Coordinates of C-alpha atoms in Angstrom, one line a residue:
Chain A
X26 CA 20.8 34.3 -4.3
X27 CA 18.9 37.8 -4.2
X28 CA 16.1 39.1 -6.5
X29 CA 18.1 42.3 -6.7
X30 CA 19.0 41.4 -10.1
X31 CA 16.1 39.2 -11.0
X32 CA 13.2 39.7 -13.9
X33 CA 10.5 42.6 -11.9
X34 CA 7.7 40.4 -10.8
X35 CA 4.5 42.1 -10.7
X36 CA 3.3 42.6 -7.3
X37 CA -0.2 40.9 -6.4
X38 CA -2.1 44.3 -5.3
X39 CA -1.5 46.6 -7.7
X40 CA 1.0 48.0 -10.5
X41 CA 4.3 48.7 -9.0
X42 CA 6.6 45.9 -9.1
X43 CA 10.4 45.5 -6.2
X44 CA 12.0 48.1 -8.8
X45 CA 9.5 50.5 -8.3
X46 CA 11.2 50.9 -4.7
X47 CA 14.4 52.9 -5.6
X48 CA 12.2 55.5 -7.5
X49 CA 9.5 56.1 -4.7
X50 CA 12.2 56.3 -2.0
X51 CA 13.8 58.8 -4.3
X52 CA 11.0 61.3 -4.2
X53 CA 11.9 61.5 -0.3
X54 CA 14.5 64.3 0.3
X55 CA 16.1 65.9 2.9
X56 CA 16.6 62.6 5.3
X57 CA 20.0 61.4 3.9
X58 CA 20.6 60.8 7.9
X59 CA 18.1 57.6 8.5
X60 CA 18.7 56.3 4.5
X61 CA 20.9 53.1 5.5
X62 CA 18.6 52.4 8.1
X63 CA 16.0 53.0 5.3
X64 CA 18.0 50.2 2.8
X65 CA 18.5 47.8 5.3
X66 CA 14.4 47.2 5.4
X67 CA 13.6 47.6 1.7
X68 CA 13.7 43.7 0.3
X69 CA 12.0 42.5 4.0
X70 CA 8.7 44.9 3.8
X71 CA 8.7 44.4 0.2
X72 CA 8.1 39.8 0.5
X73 CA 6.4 40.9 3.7
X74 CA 3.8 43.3 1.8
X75 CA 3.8 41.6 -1.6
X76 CA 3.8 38.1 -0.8
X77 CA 2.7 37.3 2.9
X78 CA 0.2 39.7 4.8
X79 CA -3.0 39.6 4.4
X80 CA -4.2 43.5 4.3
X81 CA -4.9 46.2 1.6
X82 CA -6.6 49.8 1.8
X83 CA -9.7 48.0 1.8
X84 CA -8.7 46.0 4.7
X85 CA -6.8 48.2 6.9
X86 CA -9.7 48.6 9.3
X87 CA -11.0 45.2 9.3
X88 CA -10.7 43.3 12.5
X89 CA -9.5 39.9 10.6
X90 CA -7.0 41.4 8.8
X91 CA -2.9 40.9 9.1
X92 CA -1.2 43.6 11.1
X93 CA 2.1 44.8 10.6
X94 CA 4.1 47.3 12.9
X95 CA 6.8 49.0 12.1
X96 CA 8.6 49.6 15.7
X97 CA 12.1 50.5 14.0
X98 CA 10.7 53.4 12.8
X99 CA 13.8 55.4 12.1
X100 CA 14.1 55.8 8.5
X101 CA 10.5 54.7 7.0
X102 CA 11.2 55.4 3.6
X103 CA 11.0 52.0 2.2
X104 CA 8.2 51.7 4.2
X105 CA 6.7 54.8 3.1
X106 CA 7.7 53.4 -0.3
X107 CA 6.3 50.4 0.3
X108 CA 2.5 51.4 1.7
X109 CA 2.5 54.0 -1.6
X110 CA 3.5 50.5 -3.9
X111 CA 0.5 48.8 -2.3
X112 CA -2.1 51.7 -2.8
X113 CA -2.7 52.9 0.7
X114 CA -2.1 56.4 -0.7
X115 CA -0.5 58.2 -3.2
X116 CA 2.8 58.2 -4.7
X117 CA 2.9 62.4 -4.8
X118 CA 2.6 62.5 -0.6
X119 CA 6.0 61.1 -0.5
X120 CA 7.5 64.4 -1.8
X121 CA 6.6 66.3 1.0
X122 CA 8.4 64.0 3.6
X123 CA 9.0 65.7 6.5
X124 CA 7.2 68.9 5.6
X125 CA 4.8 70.5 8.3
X126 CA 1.9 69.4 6.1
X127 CA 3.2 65.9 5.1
X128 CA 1.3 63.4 6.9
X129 CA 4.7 61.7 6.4
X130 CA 7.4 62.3 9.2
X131 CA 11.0 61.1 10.0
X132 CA 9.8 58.5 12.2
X133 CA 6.0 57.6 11.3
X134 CA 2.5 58.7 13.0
X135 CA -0.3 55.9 12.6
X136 CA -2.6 58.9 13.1
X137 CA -1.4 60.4 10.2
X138 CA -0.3 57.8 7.8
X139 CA -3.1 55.6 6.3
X140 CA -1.8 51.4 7.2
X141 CA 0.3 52.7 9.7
X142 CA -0.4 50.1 12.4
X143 CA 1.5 52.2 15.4
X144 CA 3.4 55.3 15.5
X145 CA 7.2 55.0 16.6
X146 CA 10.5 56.6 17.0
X147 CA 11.1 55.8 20.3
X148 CA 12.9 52.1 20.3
X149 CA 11.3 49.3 22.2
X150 CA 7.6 49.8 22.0
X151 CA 6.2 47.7 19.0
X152 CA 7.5 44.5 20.2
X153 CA 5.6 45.2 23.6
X154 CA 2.5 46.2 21.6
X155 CA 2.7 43.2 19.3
X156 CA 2.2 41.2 22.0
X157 CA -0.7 42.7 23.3
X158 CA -2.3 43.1 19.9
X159 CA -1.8 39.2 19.3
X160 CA -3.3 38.9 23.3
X161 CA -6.6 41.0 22.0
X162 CA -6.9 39.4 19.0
X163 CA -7.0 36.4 21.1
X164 CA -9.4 37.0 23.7
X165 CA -11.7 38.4 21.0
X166 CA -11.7 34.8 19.2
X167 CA -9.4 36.1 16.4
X168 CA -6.9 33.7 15.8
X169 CA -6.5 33.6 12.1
X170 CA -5.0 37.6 11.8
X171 CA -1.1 37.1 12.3
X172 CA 0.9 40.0 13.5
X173 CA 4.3 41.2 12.5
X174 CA 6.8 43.6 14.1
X175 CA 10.1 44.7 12.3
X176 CA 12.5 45.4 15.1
X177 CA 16.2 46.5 14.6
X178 CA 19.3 44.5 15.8
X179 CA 20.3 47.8 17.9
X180 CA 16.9 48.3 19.0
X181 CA 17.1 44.9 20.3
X182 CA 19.2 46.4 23.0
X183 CA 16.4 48.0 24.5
X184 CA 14.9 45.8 27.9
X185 CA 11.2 45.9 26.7
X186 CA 11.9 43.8 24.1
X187 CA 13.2 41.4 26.2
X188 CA 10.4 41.6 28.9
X189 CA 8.2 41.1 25.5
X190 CA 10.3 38.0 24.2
X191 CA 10.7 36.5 27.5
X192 CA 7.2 36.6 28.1
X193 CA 5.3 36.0 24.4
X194 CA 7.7 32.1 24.3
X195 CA 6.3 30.5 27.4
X196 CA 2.8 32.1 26.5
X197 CA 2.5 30.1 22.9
X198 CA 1.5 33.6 21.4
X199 CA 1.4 31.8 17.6
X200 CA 0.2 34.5 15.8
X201 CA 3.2 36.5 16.9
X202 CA 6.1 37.2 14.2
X203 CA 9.4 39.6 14.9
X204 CA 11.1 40.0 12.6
X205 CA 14.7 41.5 13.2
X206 CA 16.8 43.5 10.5
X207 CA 20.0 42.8 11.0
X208 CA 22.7 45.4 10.1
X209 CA 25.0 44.9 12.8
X210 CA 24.9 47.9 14.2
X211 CA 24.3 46.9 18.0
X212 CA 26.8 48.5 20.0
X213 CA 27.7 45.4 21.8
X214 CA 26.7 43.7 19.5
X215 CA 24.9 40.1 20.4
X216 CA 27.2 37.2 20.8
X217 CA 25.6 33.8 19.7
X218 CA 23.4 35.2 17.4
X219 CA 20.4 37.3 17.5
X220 CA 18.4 34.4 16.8
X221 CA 19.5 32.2 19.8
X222 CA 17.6 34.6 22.3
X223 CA 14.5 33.7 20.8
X224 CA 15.0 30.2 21.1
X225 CA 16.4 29.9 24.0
X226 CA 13.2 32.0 25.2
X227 CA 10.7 29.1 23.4
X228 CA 10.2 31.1 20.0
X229 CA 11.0 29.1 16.3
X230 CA 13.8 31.5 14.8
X231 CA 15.5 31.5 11.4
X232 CA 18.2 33.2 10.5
X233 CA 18.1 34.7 6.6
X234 CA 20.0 36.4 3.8
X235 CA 17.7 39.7 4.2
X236 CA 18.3 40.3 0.3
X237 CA 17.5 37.1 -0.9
X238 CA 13.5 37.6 -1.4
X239 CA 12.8 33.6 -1.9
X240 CA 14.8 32.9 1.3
X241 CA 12.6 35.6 3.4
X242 CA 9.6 34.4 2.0
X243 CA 10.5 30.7 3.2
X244 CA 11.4 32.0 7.2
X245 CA 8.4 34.0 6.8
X246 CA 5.9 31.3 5.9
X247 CA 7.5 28.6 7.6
X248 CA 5.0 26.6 10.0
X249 CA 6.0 27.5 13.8
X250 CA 2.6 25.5 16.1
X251 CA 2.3 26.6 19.1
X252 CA 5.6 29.0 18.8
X253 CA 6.3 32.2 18.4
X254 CA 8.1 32.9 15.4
X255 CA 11.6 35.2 14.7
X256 CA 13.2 35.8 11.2
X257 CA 16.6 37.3 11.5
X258 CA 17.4 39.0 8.3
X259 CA 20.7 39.6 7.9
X260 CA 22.4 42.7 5.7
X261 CA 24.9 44.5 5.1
X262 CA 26.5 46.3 8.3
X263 CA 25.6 49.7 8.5
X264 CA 29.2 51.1 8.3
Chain B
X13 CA -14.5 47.4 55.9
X14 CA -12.2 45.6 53.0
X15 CA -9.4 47.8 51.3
X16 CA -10.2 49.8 47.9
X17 CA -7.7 47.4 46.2
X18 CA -10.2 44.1 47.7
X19 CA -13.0 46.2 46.2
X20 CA -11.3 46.5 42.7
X21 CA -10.5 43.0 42.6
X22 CA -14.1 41.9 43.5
X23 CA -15.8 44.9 41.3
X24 CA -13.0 43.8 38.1
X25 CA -13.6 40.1 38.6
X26 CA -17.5 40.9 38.4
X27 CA -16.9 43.2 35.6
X28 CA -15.1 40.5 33.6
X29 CA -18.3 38.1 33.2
X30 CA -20.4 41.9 32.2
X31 CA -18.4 43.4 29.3
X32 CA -16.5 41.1 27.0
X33 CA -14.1 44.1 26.2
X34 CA -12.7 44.3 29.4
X35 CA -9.1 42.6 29.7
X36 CA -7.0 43.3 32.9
X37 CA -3.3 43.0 32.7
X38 CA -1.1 42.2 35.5
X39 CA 2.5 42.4 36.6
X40 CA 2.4 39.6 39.6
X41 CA 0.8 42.0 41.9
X42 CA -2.5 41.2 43.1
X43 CA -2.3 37.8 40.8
X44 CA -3.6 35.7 43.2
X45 CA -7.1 38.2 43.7
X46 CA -7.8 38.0 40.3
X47 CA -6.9 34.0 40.4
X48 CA -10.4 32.7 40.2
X49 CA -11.0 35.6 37.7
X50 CA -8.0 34.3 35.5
X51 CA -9.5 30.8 35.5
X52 CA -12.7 32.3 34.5
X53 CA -11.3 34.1 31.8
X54 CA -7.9 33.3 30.8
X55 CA -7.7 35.1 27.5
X56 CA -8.5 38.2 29.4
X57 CA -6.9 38.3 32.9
X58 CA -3.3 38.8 31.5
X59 CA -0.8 38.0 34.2
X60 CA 3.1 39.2 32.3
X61 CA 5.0 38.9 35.3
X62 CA 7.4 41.7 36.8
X63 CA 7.7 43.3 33.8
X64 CA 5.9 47.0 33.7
X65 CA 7.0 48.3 30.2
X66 CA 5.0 45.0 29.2
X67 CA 2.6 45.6 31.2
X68 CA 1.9 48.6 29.7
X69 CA 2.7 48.1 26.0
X70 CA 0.9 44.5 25.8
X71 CA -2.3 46.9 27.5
X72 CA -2.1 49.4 25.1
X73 CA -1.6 46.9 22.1
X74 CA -4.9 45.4 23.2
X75 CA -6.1 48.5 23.3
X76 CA -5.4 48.6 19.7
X77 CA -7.5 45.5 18.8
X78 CA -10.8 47.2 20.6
X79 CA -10.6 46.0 24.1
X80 CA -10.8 47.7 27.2
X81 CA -7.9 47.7 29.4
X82 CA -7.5 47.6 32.9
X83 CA -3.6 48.1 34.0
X84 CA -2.8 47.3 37.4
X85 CA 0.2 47.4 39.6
X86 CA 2.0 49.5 42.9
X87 CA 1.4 53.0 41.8
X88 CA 5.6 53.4 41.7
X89 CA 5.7 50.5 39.0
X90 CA 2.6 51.8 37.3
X91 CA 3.0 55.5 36.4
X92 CA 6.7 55.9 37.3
X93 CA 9.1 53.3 35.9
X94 CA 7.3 52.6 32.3
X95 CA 6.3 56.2 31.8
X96 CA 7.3 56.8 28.6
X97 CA 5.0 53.5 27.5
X98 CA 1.7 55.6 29.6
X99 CA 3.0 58.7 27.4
X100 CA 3.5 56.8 23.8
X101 CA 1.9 53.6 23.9
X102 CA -1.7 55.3 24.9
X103 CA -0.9 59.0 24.5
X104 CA 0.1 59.2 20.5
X105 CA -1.2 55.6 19.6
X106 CA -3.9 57.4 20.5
X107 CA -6.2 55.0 22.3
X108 CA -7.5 54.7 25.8
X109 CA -7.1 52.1 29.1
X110 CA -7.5 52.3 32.7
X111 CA -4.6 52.2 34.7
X112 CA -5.4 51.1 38.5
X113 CA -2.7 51.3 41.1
X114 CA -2.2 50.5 44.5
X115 CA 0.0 51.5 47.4
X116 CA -0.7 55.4 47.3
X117 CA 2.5 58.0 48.4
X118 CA 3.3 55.8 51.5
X119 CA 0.5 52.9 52.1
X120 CA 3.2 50.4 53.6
X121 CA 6.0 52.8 54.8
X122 CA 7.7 49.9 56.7
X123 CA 9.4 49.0 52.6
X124 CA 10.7 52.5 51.9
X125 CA 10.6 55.1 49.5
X126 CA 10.9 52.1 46.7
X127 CA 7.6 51.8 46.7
X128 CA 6.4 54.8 47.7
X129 CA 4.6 57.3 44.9
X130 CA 3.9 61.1 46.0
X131 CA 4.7 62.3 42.5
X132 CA 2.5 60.2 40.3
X133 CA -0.4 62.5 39.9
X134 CA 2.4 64.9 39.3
X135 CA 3.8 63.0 36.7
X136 CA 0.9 62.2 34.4
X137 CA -0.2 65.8 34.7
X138 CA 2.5 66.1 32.6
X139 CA 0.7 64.2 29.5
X140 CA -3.0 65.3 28.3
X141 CA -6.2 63.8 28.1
X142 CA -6.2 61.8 31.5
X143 CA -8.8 61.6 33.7
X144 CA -7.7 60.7 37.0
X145 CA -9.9 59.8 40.1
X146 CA -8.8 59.5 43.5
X147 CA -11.4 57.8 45.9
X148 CA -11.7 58.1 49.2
X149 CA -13.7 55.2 50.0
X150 CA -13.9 51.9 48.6
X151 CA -17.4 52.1 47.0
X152 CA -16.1 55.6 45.5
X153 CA -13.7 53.6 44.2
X154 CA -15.6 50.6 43.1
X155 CA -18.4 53.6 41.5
X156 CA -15.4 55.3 39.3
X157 CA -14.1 52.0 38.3
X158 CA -17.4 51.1 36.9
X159 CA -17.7 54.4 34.9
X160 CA -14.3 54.2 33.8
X161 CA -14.9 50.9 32.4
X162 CA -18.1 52.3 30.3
X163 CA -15.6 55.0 28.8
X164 CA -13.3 54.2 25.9
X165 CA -10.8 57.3 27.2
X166 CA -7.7 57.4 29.3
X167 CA -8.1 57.0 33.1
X168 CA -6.0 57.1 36.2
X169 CA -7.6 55.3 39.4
X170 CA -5.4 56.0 42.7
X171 CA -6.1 53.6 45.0
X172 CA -4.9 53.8 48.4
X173 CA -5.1 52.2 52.3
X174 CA -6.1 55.8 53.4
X175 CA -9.7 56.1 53.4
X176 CA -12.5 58.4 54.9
X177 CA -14.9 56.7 57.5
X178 CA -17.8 57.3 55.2
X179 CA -18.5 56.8 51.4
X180 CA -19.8 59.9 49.5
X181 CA -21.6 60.1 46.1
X182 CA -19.4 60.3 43.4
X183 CA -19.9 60.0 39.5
X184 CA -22.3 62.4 37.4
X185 CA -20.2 65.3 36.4
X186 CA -16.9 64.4 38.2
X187 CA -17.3 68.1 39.0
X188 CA -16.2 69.0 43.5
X189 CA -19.2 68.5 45.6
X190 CA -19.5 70.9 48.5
X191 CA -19.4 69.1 51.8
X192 CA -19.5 72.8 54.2
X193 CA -19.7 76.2 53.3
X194 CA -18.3 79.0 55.1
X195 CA -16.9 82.3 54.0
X196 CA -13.6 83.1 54.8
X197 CA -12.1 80.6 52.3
X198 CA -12.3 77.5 50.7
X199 CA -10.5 74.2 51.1
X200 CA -10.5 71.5 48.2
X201 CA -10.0 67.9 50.0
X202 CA -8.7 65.3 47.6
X203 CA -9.6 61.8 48.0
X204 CA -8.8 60.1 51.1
X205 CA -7.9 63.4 52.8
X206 CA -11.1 64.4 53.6
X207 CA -11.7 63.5 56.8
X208 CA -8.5 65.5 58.3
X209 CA -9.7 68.3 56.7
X210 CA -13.1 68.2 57.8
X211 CA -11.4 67.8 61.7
X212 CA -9.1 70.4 61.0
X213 CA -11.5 72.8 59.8
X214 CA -14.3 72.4 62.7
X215 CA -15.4 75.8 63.9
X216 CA -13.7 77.8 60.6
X217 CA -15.8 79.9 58.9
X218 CA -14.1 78.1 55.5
X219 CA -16.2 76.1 52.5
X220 CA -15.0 72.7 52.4
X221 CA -15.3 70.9 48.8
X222 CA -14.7 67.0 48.2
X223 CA -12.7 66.0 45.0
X224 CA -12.5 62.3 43.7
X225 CA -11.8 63.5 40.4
X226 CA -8.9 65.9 40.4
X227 CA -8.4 65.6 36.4
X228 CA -10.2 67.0 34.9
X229 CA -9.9 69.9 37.4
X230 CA -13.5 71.6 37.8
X231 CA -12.1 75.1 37.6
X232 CA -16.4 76.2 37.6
X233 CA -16.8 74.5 41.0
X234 CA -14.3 76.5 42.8
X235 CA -15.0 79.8 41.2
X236 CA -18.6 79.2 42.1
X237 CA -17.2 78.2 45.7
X238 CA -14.7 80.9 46.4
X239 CA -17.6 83.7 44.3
X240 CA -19.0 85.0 47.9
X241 CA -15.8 86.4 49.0
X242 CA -14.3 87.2 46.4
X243 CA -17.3 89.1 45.1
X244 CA -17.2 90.9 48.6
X245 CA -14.0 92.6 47.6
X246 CA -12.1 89.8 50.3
X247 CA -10.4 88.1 47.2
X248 CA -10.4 84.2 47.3
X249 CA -7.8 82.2 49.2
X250 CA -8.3 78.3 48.3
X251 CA -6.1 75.8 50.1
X252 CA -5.8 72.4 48.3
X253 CA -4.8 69.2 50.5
X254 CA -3.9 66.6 48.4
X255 CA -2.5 63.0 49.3
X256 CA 0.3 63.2 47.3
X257 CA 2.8 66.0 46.3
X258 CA 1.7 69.2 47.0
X259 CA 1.0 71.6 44.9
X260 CA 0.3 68.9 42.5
X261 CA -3.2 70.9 41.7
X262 CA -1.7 74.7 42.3
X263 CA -1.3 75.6 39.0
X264 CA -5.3 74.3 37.9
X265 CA -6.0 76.2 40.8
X266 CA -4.7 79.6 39.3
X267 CA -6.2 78.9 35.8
X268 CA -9.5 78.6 37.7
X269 CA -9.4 81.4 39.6
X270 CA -7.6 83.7 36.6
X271 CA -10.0 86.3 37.0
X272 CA -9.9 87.2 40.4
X273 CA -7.9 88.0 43.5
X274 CA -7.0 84.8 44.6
X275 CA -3.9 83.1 47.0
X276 CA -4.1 79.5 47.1
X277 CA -2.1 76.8 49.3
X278 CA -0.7 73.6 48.0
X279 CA -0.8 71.3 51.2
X280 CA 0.1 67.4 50.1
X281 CA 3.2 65.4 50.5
X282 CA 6.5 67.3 50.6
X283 CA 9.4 66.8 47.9
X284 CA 11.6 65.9 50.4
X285 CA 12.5 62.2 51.0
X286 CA 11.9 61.0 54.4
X287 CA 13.8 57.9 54.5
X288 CA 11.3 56.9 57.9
X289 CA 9.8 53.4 58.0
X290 CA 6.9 53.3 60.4
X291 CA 3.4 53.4 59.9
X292 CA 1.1 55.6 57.4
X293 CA -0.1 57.6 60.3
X294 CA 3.6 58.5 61.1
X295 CA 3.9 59.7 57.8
X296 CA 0.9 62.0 57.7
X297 CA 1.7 63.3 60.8
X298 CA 5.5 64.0 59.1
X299 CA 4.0 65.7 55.9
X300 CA 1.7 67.6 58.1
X301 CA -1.4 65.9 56.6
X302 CA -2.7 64.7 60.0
X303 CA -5.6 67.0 61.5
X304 CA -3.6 68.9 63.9
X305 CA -0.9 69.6 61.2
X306 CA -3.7 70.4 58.5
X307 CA -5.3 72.6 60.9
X308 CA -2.2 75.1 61.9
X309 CA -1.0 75.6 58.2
X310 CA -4.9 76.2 57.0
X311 CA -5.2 79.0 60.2
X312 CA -2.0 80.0 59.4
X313 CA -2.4 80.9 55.8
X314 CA -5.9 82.3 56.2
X315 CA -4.8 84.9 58.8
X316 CA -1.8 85.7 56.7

């Protein structure tokens, strides 16, 4: 079922492998606040990194190249963790998280933090912005780059999401992926299923053990034609 | 004469088939204009529906990718209800876009204060690095359109209904160009107001200047206008009539004029809402932007 317990695979782009994860994230202090909302993300961005987008630091200005945004941005450590794993900088800038001259902050600045697709904080922007990356992409003949957004289930409460999902089905926008970490911690929580919004708005959803690294990797690469595609991962509720 | 929001739809549309960054985005309003443009160019006349945080965000992620875009809605819808998209989405991604509105403080006053705007100028003075132009004709606004488009910064076009009877030169240096010069003080007309002005000035001894770019504020231009008086030991009194809320410019007005005596007057739309249908001249001549209103508060203030 997960890979939490599995033999450490080597990752393809350089020499830390998934275990790596719990040490990096360790050299970030002093943000014990966002860490479960850090946790929740850690097995997603690490099949999403290792496994299925197409970008390194010698890509990450290319035009052609796979774009990942982190809207959640609360709680980037894994993230953080994640970019340092795949050589976009060094391990030693993730000890001065949150320091006034760590490029690294509580919620993430992509003018500061080398990968970093957007800078967020604020919920309900990346979806928004995903669409209009995948719509410029587009109308410069780039088809072939897909682009990612990890949204929160409680950030999924915010409206621009919804003008962004209600919009990016009927539009066909297949190069579009959201992908929604699931900790149950939505006030209202979302009856149905997360994943039936999607659908019902035209996108291919999936709904997936968020811990189980070969079941991510399926929903992830799973063929979606003319759709928009949604991976639900589920995990462990926040509290 | 066609409207300055005709003119951006025919100058965009033209635009489109010029510079294959250009992408305009749209939230139903003024969809059908930019119909034949859409059909032209359907990967980059966006049409998102009512949805303004969309708007925005799907602009500012295209942005992102190295395009050029244009944003365009009623000013209310524009600036005011996904503001904090303007502020993040452009702001601290750090990338640029032209945002185009429509519908000025009170350009169809028969619908309300819904969709009336006096405090959007007000509201992105709040953020920094955008330029904002406010023609007062519709080839000024079809010329600062065009340079916007050349730029890869963060622009602000205010379109409006209200227009002066004649175009003026704008571009070059964005700086105030002075229209009449006089010596017991200095008015700044913004955009559309310019006309009122110049009929409520006639037979002052005042130097009138013309401002389609209000942001950035040319701070040189009115210390080089108000120098004469000042210089003569008179001190500078500056009145600013702007089309929407006054006193948007007041405080640019004091950094300007930092160094020397100076009163100014913040003459625009007042804070107050009116809750009066009507027409636009009804509404000018309530905010005491019509010439005969302009012209007692200006006398007023420069015999004070």
């Amino acid at each position: 079922m997960t890979n939490m317990t599995a033999a450490p695979v080597r990752g393809l782009h350089g020499s830390y492998d998934f275990h790596d994860l719990g040490r990096l994230i360790s050299l970030m202090t002093g943000a014990e606040k966002h860490a479960p909302a850090a946790h929740s993300t850690t097995d997603a961005l690490w099949v999403l990194y290792d496994r299925v987008l197409r970008v390194t630091p010698a890509t990450a200005d290319d035009p052609g190249r796979d774009r990942f945004l982190l809207s959640k941005g609360h709680g980037p450590m894994a993230y953080y963790a994640v970019l340092a794993a795949h050589g976009f900088f060094d391990e030693e800038v993730l000890r001065g998280f949150g320091t006034y001259g760590s490029p690294l902050g509580h919620h993430p600045d992509r003018l500061l933090v080398p990968g970093a697709e957007i800078g967020s904080g604020s919920l309900g922007h990346g979806l928004p912005l995903a669409v209009g990356t995948v719509l410029g992409l587009r109308a410069q003949g780039l088809t072939d780059p897909r682009v990612w957004v990890l949204v929160g289930d409680a950030e999924l409460d915010e409206g621009s999401n919804h003008e962004a999902i209600a919009h990016a089905g009927p539009a066909g926008l297949e190069q579009l992926h959201t992908l929604v970490i699931d900790n149950a911690s939505a006030t209202h929580g979302w009856p149905g299923g997360i994943a039936s919004r999607f659908e019902a708005a035209g996108w291919s959803a999936a709904t997936v053990d968020g811990r189980d690294h070969e079941a991510l990797y399926a929903a992830f690469t799973a063929p979606h034609p003319g759709r928009p595609r949604a991976v639900v991962a589920r995990v462990e509720p926040k509290r | 004469m066609d409207t300055m929001r005709d003119r951006f739809i025919t100058t965009t549309s033209q635009l489109l088939e010029e510079e294959p960054r250009l992408a305009v985005v749209l939230a139903d309003i003024s969809a059908d204009g930019f119909a034949p443009a859409r059909r032209a160019h359907p990967d980059r006349v966006i049409n998102v529906g009512i949805r303004e945080q969309l708007l925005i965000g799907a602009g500012a992620g295209m942005a992102l990718t190295g395009m050029r875009p244009i944003m365009h809605t009623f000013a209310s819808f524009l600036v005011e209800r996904p503001f904090e998209q303007v502020k993040l989405d452009f702001g601290h991604q750090g990338v640029g876009g032209i945002l185009v509105s429509a519908g000025g403080s009170y350009d169809w006053p028969a619908g309300g204060f819904t969709h009336m705007s006096p405090g959007d100028v007000a509201l992105l003075d709040t953020l920094e690095g955008w330029t904002v132009h406010v023609p007062g004709h519709p080839d000024e606004a079809e010329a600062l359109l065009r340079g916007a488009v050349d730029g890869d910064d963060r622009v602000y076009v205010r379109l409006s209904l209200q227009a002066n009877r004649e175009a003026r030169p704008v571009g070059g240096d964005g700086g105030f160009s002075v229209v009449r010069e006089g010596r017991a003080g200095t008015v700044v007309a913004v955009g559309p107001m310019l006309d009122n002005v110049l009929t409520a000035t006639e037979g002052l001894d005042v130097s009138v200047l013309y401002a389609t770019t209000v942001r950035p504020f040319d701070a040189a231009g009115l210390r080089r206008a108000v120098g004469a008086g000042a210089s003569a030991g008179a001190g500078a009194d500056v009145v600013i009539v702007e089309p929407y809320l006054a006193g948007t410019s007041t405080a640019r007005a004091n950094e300007a004029l930092m160094e020397v005596p100076h009163r100014v007057l913040g003459l625009g739309v007042g804070r107050a809402e009116l809750r009066r249908y009507g027409q636009l001249d009804e509404h000018l001549a309530a905010h005491g932007l019509d010439a005969p209103g302009l012209r007692e508060r200006i006398t007023g203030f420069l015999r004070g």
